[in-house]
Amino acid sequence: MDIIVCVKQVPGTTEIKMNKETNTIIREGAEAIINPFDEYAIEEGVRIKEKMGGSVTVLSMGIPKVADLLRETIAVGVDNAVLLTDRAFAGADTLATSYALATAIKNMESYDLIVCGKQAIDGDTAQVGPSLAEKLGIPHTTNVKKIEEIKEGYIRCQRMTDDGYETIEMSLPAVITVVKEINEPRLPSLKGKLRAKKTEVKLLTAEDIGADVNLCGLKGSPTQVIETFVPEFEVKAEMFEGSAKEQAKSLADALLSMKYAKRVD
Amino acid sequence: MNYFLTEEQEMIKELAAKIADEKIAPIAIEYDHEGKFPHDIVKYLAQSDLCGVYIEEKYGGLGGGVFEMALVVEELSRACGGIALAFAGTGLGTYPIILFGNEEQKQKYLPDIAAGKHLAAFALTEHDAGSDAAGVRTTATLDGDEYVLNGTKQWITNGGEADVYTVIACTNKDKGARGFSAFIVEKDTPGFTYGKKEDKMGIRASCTRELIFNDCRIPKENLLAREGMGFIVAMKTLDRTRPGVAAQAVGIATGAFNAALKYSREREQFGQPISSFQAVQHMLADMAIQIEASRALVYQTCRHIDSGAKNISKESAMAKVIASDTAMKVTTDAVQIMGGYGYMREYPVEKMMRDAKITQIYEGTNQIQRNVIAQELIKEAAKQKK
């Protein structure tokens, strides 16, 4: 079973610098990590491979330095690493990102399953996984917490919901996005690290994958970020005085005036 | 300080540090208080291929030596000196097989230890055989194709948890220490049982038990080297594992120092962080000097041993003494810098102070180490005179 795991580089700190002109994150120079949810995706991919044979390929889009992060995934059992890196990809929103990823995947020989983390911890959109499936014309399930069964052309998994889970069957190839409940990612191994050192990350440009540059990067992104800011939370406190009855009346009046309550006679 | 580690050694250190920080540090206090054996941590070590760093590649290891073992012990000990012993105690139990095992014995025992499936232990100490190791009373008598073991070993690290035990027993009472032999004894051998788990001051996540041999029959193939070689097996083993204790001590000291330094910058008294007071600054400086000096001697001793040097007892003893005395001093000072908080059981440094003490005692007390060092110095001087 050949598995593709899509991973994203995210800032490793909470001190994020923004590009004021494009309102996108400045990724150069900042400490970078693999999006934590993607680590669960990698682990699940490797577990399926270990059980059924086949291969795991990690795929990412980003600056050339991301290759170092992708190489680290070899140490936890990934076989191949592919990085889409090109100026044309810069500033992509989720639509342009899933276009680029889908175009690269269409060029790959064969695949049975695509695994993504449920969302990235920087943008928090959770859109790329489902959008990728749409572009590839294959089914998808989000927030998978357990794979109950997987075999040639078939997967049955549990999709986490607010109050339990749904069991979903799909034909393969398909896309799943996973939550952290699905597994405990393994630690890198020494033999894996030694292997990683020798592994070359395949770098591909927009031209290499035959992508239309007008659909990539900032050009292909209809999402316009107008402004980014840390929301301010203001807490106003009003103290009511008087007897309990008076305080209750003052509180009721205040709630009514704020339209949080409705008088019932 | 750049110690010019090889790329592989850097990787080993990184992986061990990751396990220490992510897996051990969060549970160290709990395992200490509850005296819980760290089987889960051993699994992580196995997953990361660290269990066999000092074992030859053809037996599934990485092909490193004492240095690689010490690097792992140091990193793990930074988070918990007791938990690190599951690994370090296994090294102590395995080295007799590495040094004196025949091909069959190595094939049989080393791969499972390298893979982290089996833990090992070393059993020399008895009630009457501590610093005077020649006091061993446990006997092994050849009866047909088997040796029959009788006696009790005391304070055995990994006792009851290990799968493979190297046991020193007397095969000829008339010859004293020259009548000792070394044997491999497997867990669950009939006649081999364990005493109670000892209630210790420190290294409480490590398991220390008596080993009781009562007409325990083992195949004669389990004899290491030859009859009468037991004392040499023990001494040569300890020469190679003392840097492991030293590394444990460096790790414990580093953990305590890091905690004290961090605390001194956060804790404010008289309107300023206590790190701004010279009294505290000098303590921190002294701690750092002692740790770095110890680490430098431990690393260089490891390299000396791994280079194949023949005379290693003196250096090995020196590394153990300086590192363990440093660990005791530094952990005590860390508690002092942290004051009342340092003394509380919910913070990690009081545990580190308790853990440090054993490093001055086991694998040869520091007094015995100084005897060894002095004897070697006098021997060397006598040779030069000729």
XYZ file of C-alpha atoms in Angstrom:
651
model
C 0.000 0.000 0.000
C 1.538 3.291 -1.076
C 0.812 6.164 1.232
C 1.387 9.889 0.823
C 1.566 12.022 3.951
C 1.222 15.769 3.464
C 3.131 17.800 6.023
C 3.560 21.468 6.678
C 6.328 23.497 8.248
C 5.054 25.719 11.052
C 6.800 28.174 13.381
C 8.152 26.461 16.488
C 7.561 29.464 18.706
C 4.691 31.758 19.528
C 6.768 34.785 18.499
C 5.701 34.985 14.894
C 6.847 37.717 12.540
C 4.488 38.795 9.793
C 5.220 40.255 6.382
C 3.307 43.555 6.597
C 2.762 43.798 2.826
C 1.387 40.340 2.126
C 0.177 39.629 5.668
C 1.756 36.209 5.517
C 4.085 34.586 8.021
C 7.812 35.221 7.543
C 9.151 31.670 7.600
C 12.812 32.429 6.889
C 14.966 32.637 9.970
C 12.287 31.458 12.393
C 12.682 28.130 14.186
C 10.574 25.677 12.261
C 8.963 22.396 13.228
C 6.739 19.914 11.490
C 3.113 20.726 12.245
C 2.406 18.546 15.325
C -0.805 17.074 13.849
C 1.188 15.951 10.824
C 3.401 13.865 13.105
C 0.357 11.712 13.861
C -0.305 11.466 10.120
C 3.271 10.274 9.532
C 3.042 7.730 12.350
C -0.248 6.351 11.010
C 1.205 6.101 7.506
C 4.261 4.246 8.788
C 2.095 1.877 10.870
C -0.038 0.975 7.837
C 3.106 0.377 5.779
C 4.606 -1.830 8.489
C 1.449 -3.924 8.573
C 0.755 -4.141 4.848
C 3.995 -3.364 3.059
C 4.402 -0.627 0.480
C 5.916 2.789 1.004
C 5.382 6.125 2.718
C 6.195 9.374 0.928
C 6.066 12.716 2.694
C 5.065 15.660 0.550
C 5.367 19.294 1.437
C 5.431 22.701 -0.141
C 7.722 25.368 1.262
C 11.086 27.087 1.330
C 14.189 24.960 0.541
C 15.034 24.674 4.263
C 11.943 22.516 4.764
C 13.978 19.717 3.156
C 15.859 19.360 6.480
C 12.603 18.776 8.329
C 11.438 16.276 5.723
C 14.714 14.385 6.042
C 14.039 13.976 9.766
C 10.869 12.038 8.953
C 13.036 9.336 7.364
C 14.260 8.604 10.899
C 10.759 7.575 11.959
C 10.164 5.216 9.042
C 9.261 7.330 6.002
C 10.743 6.073 2.714
C 10.726 9.082 0.373
C 10.525 12.823 0.778
C 9.317 15.285 -1.856
C 9.371 19.072 -1.495
C 7.650 21.487 -3.840
C 9.777 24.569 -3.718
C 9.586 27.494 -6.103
C 9.097 31.261 -5.851
C 5.857 30.702 -7.771
C 4.439 28.803 -4.765
C 5.083 31.629 -2.289
C 2.149 33.258 -0.515
C -0.286 30.468 -1.308
C -3.619 30.229 0.447
C -5.309 26.870 1.024
C -6.743 26.780 -2.494
C -3.414 27.390 -4.220
C -1.694 24.981 -1.815
C -4.083 22.147 -2.521
C -3.801 22.867 -6.265
C -0.015 22.517 -6.118
C -0.128 19.392 -3.929
C -2.799 17.784 -6.098
C -0.849 18.530 -9.268
C 2.270 16.944 -7.775
C 0.309 13.895 -6.596
C -1.238 13.416 -10.061
C 2.319 13.078 -11.347
C 3.133 10.309 -8.890
C 3.001 6.741 -10.084
C 0.388 5.353 -7.764
C -1.018 5.887 -4.325
C -3.659 4.253 -2.184
C -4.070 6.641 0.693
C -3.274 10.261 1.497
C -2.961 11.154 5.166
C -2.910 14.717 6.521
C -2.965 16.177 9.994
C -6.399 17.573 10.883
C -5.111 21.148 10.609
C -1.933 23.205 10.890
C -1.294 24.987 14.169
C -0.431 28.278 12.443
C -3.328 28.869 10.043
C -5.796 26.499 11.772
C -7.972 26.340 8.625
C -8.212 22.520 8.252
C -8.999 23.080 4.574
C -6.100 21.624 2.618
C -6.928 17.946 3.273
C -10.560 18.068 2.033
C -9.670 20.517 -0.753
C -6.938 18.154 -1.953
C -9.440 15.301 -2.135
C -11.828 17.438 -4.200
C -9.095 18.386 -6.629
C -8.089 14.730 -7.016
C -11.713 13.621 -7.292
C -11.419 11.080 -4.470
C -13.377 10.654 -1.217
C -12.191 11.998 2.114
C -12.897 11.825 5.842
C -11.687 14.380 8.369
C -10.785 14.013 12.069
C -10.067 10.295 11.913
C -9.274 8.855 15.350
C -8.971 5.194 14.419
C -8.615 3.070 11.340
C -10.732 -0.010 11.985
C -9.870 -1.817 8.795
C -7.829 -1.132 5.710
C -7.265 -3.346 2.694
C -6.861 -3.093 -1.065
C -9.373 -0.456 -2.244
C -11.199 -0.168 1.106
C -10.931 1.695 4.393
C -13.211 1.839 7.420
C -12.407 4.455 10.006
C -13.788 6.281 13.003
C -14.331 9.984 12.571
C -14.297 11.951 15.799
C -17.291 14.198 16.452
C -18.151 16.501 19.352
C -20.103 13.820 21.180
C -18.619 10.528 19.979
C -17.602 9.122 16.644
C -18.996 8.074 13.281
C -17.861 4.982 11.439
C -17.149 5.735 7.795
C -16.365 3.406 4.919
C -14.656 4.667 1.793
C -13.133 3.225 -1.342
C -9.438 3.852 -1.888
C -7.647 5.929 -2.968
C -8.906 8.478 -0.470
C -7.771 11.255 1.833
C -8.027 11.102 5.611
C -7.072 13.801 8.094
C -6.152 12.554 11.552
C -6.507 13.806 15.124
C -3.982 13.303 17.908
C -6.053 10.532 19.503
C -5.140 8.169 16.647
C -1.687 7.134 17.900
C 1.464 8.048 19.792
C 4.178 9.062 17.332
C 7.369 7.065 17.815
C 10.733 8.579 18.621
C 13.310 8.727 15.866
C 15.734 5.798 15.833
C 19.492 5.907 15.514
C 19.488 3.631 12.473
C 16.762 5.796 10.978
C 18.786 8.946 11.584
C 21.801 7.398 9.903
C 19.566 6.464 6.960
C 18.083 9.967 6.901
C 21.540 11.479 6.574
C 22.004 9.652 3.287
C 18.503 10.254 1.935
C 18.003 12.916 -0.687
C 14.861 14.992 -0.615
C 13.387 15.332 -4.089
C 12.951 19.030 -4.910
C 10.330 19.930 -7.513
C 9.470 23.302 -9.075
C 6.159 24.428 -10.554
C 7.536 23.613 -13.973
C 8.645 20.136 -12.878
C 5.103 19.200 -11.900
C 3.531 21.042 -14.838
C 1.549 23.433 -12.675
C -0.106 26.553 -14.056
C 1.755 29.345 -12.223
C -1.353 31.523 -12.321
C -3.035 29.023 -10.012
C -0.054 28.845 -7.649
C 1.168 31.033 -4.820
C -0.140 34.523 -4.226
C -1.453 34.749 -7.815
C -3.621 31.688 -7.397
C -4.909 32.716 -3.996
C -8.289 34.415 -3.876
C -7.951 34.729 -0.091
C -6.700 38.196 0.792
C -5.488 38.727 4.308
C -6.347 42.363 5.032
C -4.881 42.582 8.480
C -3.441 40.280 11.127
C -3.575 41.141 14.781
C -3.868 39.604 18.212
C -7.467 40.104 19.311
C -7.884 42.179 22.428
C -10.138 40.918 25.155
C -11.616 43.599 27.321
C -13.184 42.657 30.592
C -15.430 45.270 32.153
C -16.672 44.730 35.656
C -19.605 46.444 37.296
C -20.223 45.941 40.995
C -23.786 46.060 42.272
C -24.423 47.167 45.808
C -27.343 47.165 48.168
C -29.453 44.362 49.628
C -29.658 41.012 47.892
C -32.999 41.984 46.385
C -31.643 45.315 45.109
C -28.569 43.608 43.659
C -30.742 41.037 41.903
C -32.849 43.800 40.370
C -29.783 45.749 39.242
C -28.367 42.592 37.660
C -31.638 41.796 35.900
C -31.896 45.349 34.560
C -28.311 45.246 33.341
C -28.851 41.923 31.537
C -32.062 43.259 29.979
C -30.349 46.411 28.794
C -27.577 44.322 27.204
C -30.245 42.149 25.529
C -28.811 39.016 27.149
C -32.119 38.373 28.824
C -35.789 38.711 28.085
C -38.468 39.685 30.532
C -41.076 36.957 31.057
C -44.145 38.199 32.846
C 32.372 23.269 25.175
C 33.037 21.432 21.947
C 34.086 17.867 22.760
C 34.484 16.985 19.091
C 32.030 14.138 19.168
C 31.569 12.192 15.958
C 28.365 12.723 14.024
C 27.099 9.387 15.300
C 27.890 10.307 18.908
C 26.055 13.624 18.440
C 23.021 11.692 17.206
C 23.176 9.346 20.193
C 23.332 12.313 22.558
C 20.441 14.030 20.778
C 18.214 10.965 20.882
C 18.980 10.298 24.546
C 18.343 13.969 25.341
C 14.981 13.795 23.562
C 13.952 10.801 25.664
C 15.233 12.509 28.817
C 13.371 15.763 28.192
C 10.166 14.467 26.635
C 9.650 11.121 28.339
C 11.638 10.977 31.589
C 11.515 14.512 33.012
C 7.688 14.618 33.240
C 7.510 11.358 35.244
C 10.785 11.380 37.204
C 9.323 12.643 40.484
C 6.353 10.266 40.337
C 8.535 7.208 39.611
C 10.867 8.215 42.452
C 8.067 8.597 44.976
C 6.345 5.397 43.947
C 9.494 3.368 43.287
C 8.189 2.463 39.854
C 10.494 0.564 37.474
C 10.763 2.369 34.096
C 9.805 -0.426 31.670
C 8.088 2.169 29.478
C 11.289 4.208 29.180
C 13.245 1.070 28.253
C 10.782 0.657 25.369
C 11.562 4.159 24.116
C 15.290 3.434 24.377
C 14.772 0.280 22.354
C 12.673 2.123 19.752
C 15.493 4.638 19.336
C 18.141 1.875 18.954
C 19.988 3.128 22.043
C 20.024 -0.131 24.034
C 22.881 -1.555 22.007
C 25.118 1.456 21.438
C 28.040 -0.305 23.185
C 27.440 -3.718 21.595
C 29.141 -4.940 18.427
C 27.247 -4.535 15.162
C 27.262 -8.250 14.411
C 25.186 -8.789 17.560
C 22.690 -6.113 16.608
C 24.368 -3.200 18.338
C 25.779 0.019 17.018
C 29.407 -0.951 17.496
C 30.300 1.824 19.903
C 32.040 1.469 23.234
C 32.211 2.863 26.732
C 31.940 6.431 25.411
C 28.652 5.806 23.610
C 27.269 4.101 26.721
C 28.370 7.037 28.886
C 26.761 9.611 26.572
C 23.389 7.891 26.906
C 23.734 7.521 30.688
C 24.658 11.184 31.103
C 21.703 12.483 29.103
C 19.174 10.195 30.787
C 20.580 11.034 34.238
C 20.049 14.728 33.622
C 16.348 13.922 33.962
C 16.596 10.969 36.388
C 19.641 9.128 37.678
C 17.458 6.263 38.871
C 15.710 5.651 35.573
C 19.061 5.828 33.762
C 20.138 2.800 35.792
C 17.833 0.444 33.909
C 20.173 1.137 30.985
C 23.454 1.579 32.893
C 22.890 -1.479 35.125
C 22.270 -3.505 31.982
C 25.607 -2.270 30.641
C 27.280 -3.473 33.823
C 25.655 -6.897 33.490
C 26.478 -7.132 29.790
C 30.143 -6.105 29.791
C 31.339 -9.450 31.252
C 29.760 -11.160 28.222
C 31.218 -8.584 25.807
C 34.693 -8.930 27.325
C 34.849 -12.612 28.237
C 31.932 -14.348 26.515
C 32.676 -16.943 23.828
C 31.031 -16.713 20.416
C 28.099 -18.905 21.440
C 27.412 -16.921 24.592
C 27.580 -13.647 22.682
C 25.245 -14.951 19.956
C 22.808 -16.148 22.579
C 22.624 -13.113 24.853
C 23.798 -9.921 23.152
C 21.189 -9.517 20.363
C 18.235 -9.437 22.778
C 20.049 -6.962 25.022
C 20.952 -4.780 22.018
C 17.313 -4.823 20.929
C 16.117 -3.771 24.377
C 14.138 -7.010 24.810
C 16.314 -8.100 27.718
C 17.819 -6.243 30.647
C 20.924 -7.448 32.432
C 22.412 -7.240 35.932
C 25.768 -7.822 37.569
C 26.009 -9.675 40.877
C 29.204 -9.436 42.890
C 28.269 -7.800 46.213
C 27.305 -9.939 49.209
C 26.772 -9.317 52.896
C 30.475 -9.926 53.562
C 31.777 -8.895 50.161
C 31.509 -5.135 49.665
C 34.669 -3.064 49.375
C 36.490 -6.312 50.113
C 35.225 -8.081 47.012
C 37.302 -11.120 47.899
C 34.749 -11.970 50.597
C 32.355 -13.714 48.175
C 30.697 -16.738 49.849
C 28.319 -17.821 47.094
C 29.519 -21.150 45.739
C 29.302 -22.920 42.397
C 29.993 -26.637 42.329
C 30.358 -28.635 39.143
C 28.029 -31.639 39.113
C 28.082 -33.497 35.814
C 27.177 -31.030 33.052
C 25.886 -28.427 35.461
C 27.095 -25.993 38.046
C 25.083 -25.822 41.238
C 24.879 -22.327 42.758
C 24.234 -21.622 46.435
C 24.353 -18.324 48.271
C 22.866 -14.829 48.383
C 23.862 -11.699 46.454
C 22.986 -8.344 47.932
C 21.888 -4.954 46.542
C 21.773 -6.029 42.921
C 20.712 -3.261 40.538
C 17.954 -4.425 38.150
C 17.478 -7.455 40.444
C 14.170 -9.131 39.640
C 13.690 -7.001 36.519
C 16.674 -8.249 34.507
C 16.544 -11.320 32.288
C 20.277 -12.067 32.273
C 22.531 -12.042 35.352
C 26.304 -12.223 35.531
C 27.086 -13.808 38.888
C 30.449 -14.113 40.613
C 30.716 -17.275 42.709
C 33.432 -19.286 44.385
C 34.481 -22.507 42.634
C 37.517 -23.169 44.813
C 37.453 -22.081 48.438
C 41.167 -22.681 49.007
C 42.273 -20.147 46.415
C 40.557 -17.007 47.746
C 39.812 -14.473 45.009
C 41.597 -16.728 42.510
C 38.992 -19.334 43.195
C 36.152 -17.150 41.861
C 34.366 -17.773 38.580
C 31.799 -15.807 36.589
C 28.518 -17.329 35.383
C 25.570 -16.287 33.281
C 22.292 -17.071 35.027
C 18.946 -16.613 33.325
C 15.825 -15.340 35.041
C 13.374 -18.118 36.029
C 16.090 -20.741 36.442
C 14.775 -23.143 39.132
C 16.448 -22.434 42.476
C 16.959 -18.751 41.611
C 14.672 -16.355 43.502
C 14.712 -12.754 44.668
C 14.654 -11.119 48.065
C 12.598 -8.040 48.927
C 12.901 -4.821 46.988
C 15.169 -2.509 48.965
C 13.793 0.830 50.227
C 16.510 3.257 49.219
C 17.378 6.911 49.866
C 17.731 7.697 46.180
C 17.687 6.133 42.692
C 14.277 4.902 43.755
C 13.009 4.227 40.229
C 15.783 1.658 40.009
C 15.114 -1.735 41.475
C 17.589 -3.189 43.984
C 17.073 -6.711 45.281
C 18.792 -9.720 46.783
C 19.420 -12.661 44.479
C 18.978 -15.975 46.256
C 20.487 -19.159 44.843
C 19.301 -22.380 46.389
C 20.675 -25.426 44.562
C 20.267 -23.454 41.365
C 21.522 -25.623 38.485
C 22.867 -23.944 35.365
C 24.460 -25.580 32.307
C 28.249 -25.598 32.488
C 28.310 -23.710 29.170
C 27.232 -20.669 31.198
C 30.682 -20.322 32.732
C 32.356 -17.128 31.468
C 36.028 -17.502 30.522
C 37.551 -20.210 32.740
C 37.215 -21.299 36.326
C 39.256 -19.023 38.545
C 38.789 -16.007 36.243
C 35.833 -14.569 38.151
C 37.706 -11.880 40.021
C 39.430 -10.706 36.841
C 36.097 -10.702 34.982
C 34.673 -8.498 37.723
C 37.600 -6.085 37.885
C 37.954 -5.694 34.111
C 34.220 -5.119 33.854
C 34.182 -2.485 36.591
C 37.118 -0.664 34.979
C 34.879 -0.173 31.933
C 31.651 0.646 33.669
C 32.940 3.133 36.257
C 32.927 5.852 33.578
C 29.219 4.971 33.288
C 28.714 5.820 36.972
C 30.805 8.934 36.403
C 28.562 9.891 33.467
C 25.504 9.280 35.642
C 26.999 11.660 38.211
C 27.754 14.306 35.561
C 24.175 13.986 34.322
C 22.660 14.352 37.803
C 24.898 17.360 38.535
C 23.958 18.983 35.221
C 20.259 18.491 35.872
C 20.552 20.106 39.321
C 22.717 22.942 38.013
C 20.262 23.745 35.214
C 17.392 23.859 37.692
C 19.329 26.114 40.088
C 20.450 28.501 37.344
C 16.925 28.837 35.982
C 15.505 29.375 39.456
C 18.137 31.994 40.370
C 17.078 34.124 37.405
C 13.385 33.884 38.231
C 13.422 34.144 42.021
C 13.350 37.723 43.267
C 14.393 38.863 46.737
C 15.181 42.399 47.882
C 13.628 43.550 44.607
C 15.997 41.752 42.264
C 16.649 38.269 40.920
C 18.877 36.288 43.303
C 21.224 35.637 40.345
C 22.325 39.270 40.729
C 23.893 38.509 44.120
C 27.561 37.652 44.056
C 27.084 35.010 46.768
C 24.824 33.100 44.385
C 26.901 33.903 41.291
C 30.021 32.374 42.802
C 28.160 29.234 43.755
C 26.861 28.917 40.186
C 30.333 29.523 38.765
C 31.894 26.885 41.034
C 29.191 24.378 40.133
C 29.764 24.947 36.415
C 33.562 24.660 36.774
C 33.307 21.375 38.646
C 30.803 19.889 36.218
C 32.815 20.830 33.124
C 36.065 19.529 34.644
C 34.354 16.249 35.531
C 32.788 15.896 32.096
C 36.113 16.552 30.396
C 37.851 13.834 32.442
C 34.981 11.371 31.962
C 34.907 11.867 28.184
C 38.664 11.624 27.832
C 38.764 8.514 30.040
C 36.117 6.929 27.820
C 38.184 7.704 24.732
C 41.276 6.307 26.473
C 39.450 3.060 27.240
C 37.861 2.755 23.790
C 41.248 3.267 22.148
C 42.158 -0.163 23.509
C 44.509 1.039 26.247
C 45.574 -1.699 28.646
C 45.990 0.196 31.898
C 42.711 1.896 32.585
C 42.022 1.308 36.293
C 43.556 4.554 37.496
C 41.856 6.795 34.928
C 38.551 5.005 35.323
C 38.731 5.457 39.119
C 39.731 9.128 38.786
C 36.774 9.877 36.525
C 34.390 8.156 38.926
C 35.723 9.996 41.987
C 35.732 13.513 40.569
C 32.321 13.150 38.922
C 30.575 11.611 41.919
C 32.087 14.046 44.435
C 31.041 16.846 42.080
C 27.511 15.488 41.826
C 27.174 15.435 45.622
C 28.549 18.970 45.967
C 26.594 20.462 43.064
C 23.258 18.917 44.007
C 23.701 20.095 47.616
C 24.466 23.614 46.377
C 21.500 23.496 43.991
C 19.232 22.755 46.941
C 20.904 25.628 48.814
C 20.352 28.112 45.975
C 16.728 27.089 45.719
C 16.288 27.397 49.477
C 12.980 26.168 50.848
C 11.783 25.228 47.356
C 14.899 23.156 46.845
C 14.088 21.193 49.994
C 10.547 20.340 48.928
C 9.768 16.958 47.431
C 7.588 18.431 44.685
C 10.658 20.025 43.072
C 13.284 17.857 41.425
C 16.546 18.965 43.091
C 16.049 17.316 46.487
C 15.672 14.045 44.586
C 18.839 14.766 42.637
C 20.674 15.312 45.922
C 19.438 11.920 47.166
C 20.299 10.300 43.822
C 23.812 11.778 43.800
C 24.879 10.086 47.055
C 24.953 6.567 45.658
C 27.462 7.527 42.967
C 30.067 8.003 45.727
C 29.268 4.551 47.087
C 28.552 1.943 44.437
C 30.812 0.299 41.873
C 33.571 0.794 44.429
C 33.382 3.480 47.117
C 35.357 6.628 46.451
C 37.708 5.561 49.251
C 38.457 2.301 47.427
C 38.888 4.278 44.194
C 41.502 6.439 45.879
C 43.275 3.258 47.022
C 43.321 2.048 43.425
C 44.618 5.382 42.149
C 47.372 5.564 44.802
C 48.460 1.970 44.197
C 48.739 2.610 40.471
C 50.689 5.828 41.046
C 53.165 4.045 43.320
C 53.454 1.134 40.897
C 54.183 3.517 38.004
C 56.775 5.406 40.052
C 58.485 2.167 41.076
C 58.708 1.116 37.408
C 60.288 4.416 36.407
C 63.018 4.115 39.034
C 64.362 0.943 37.454
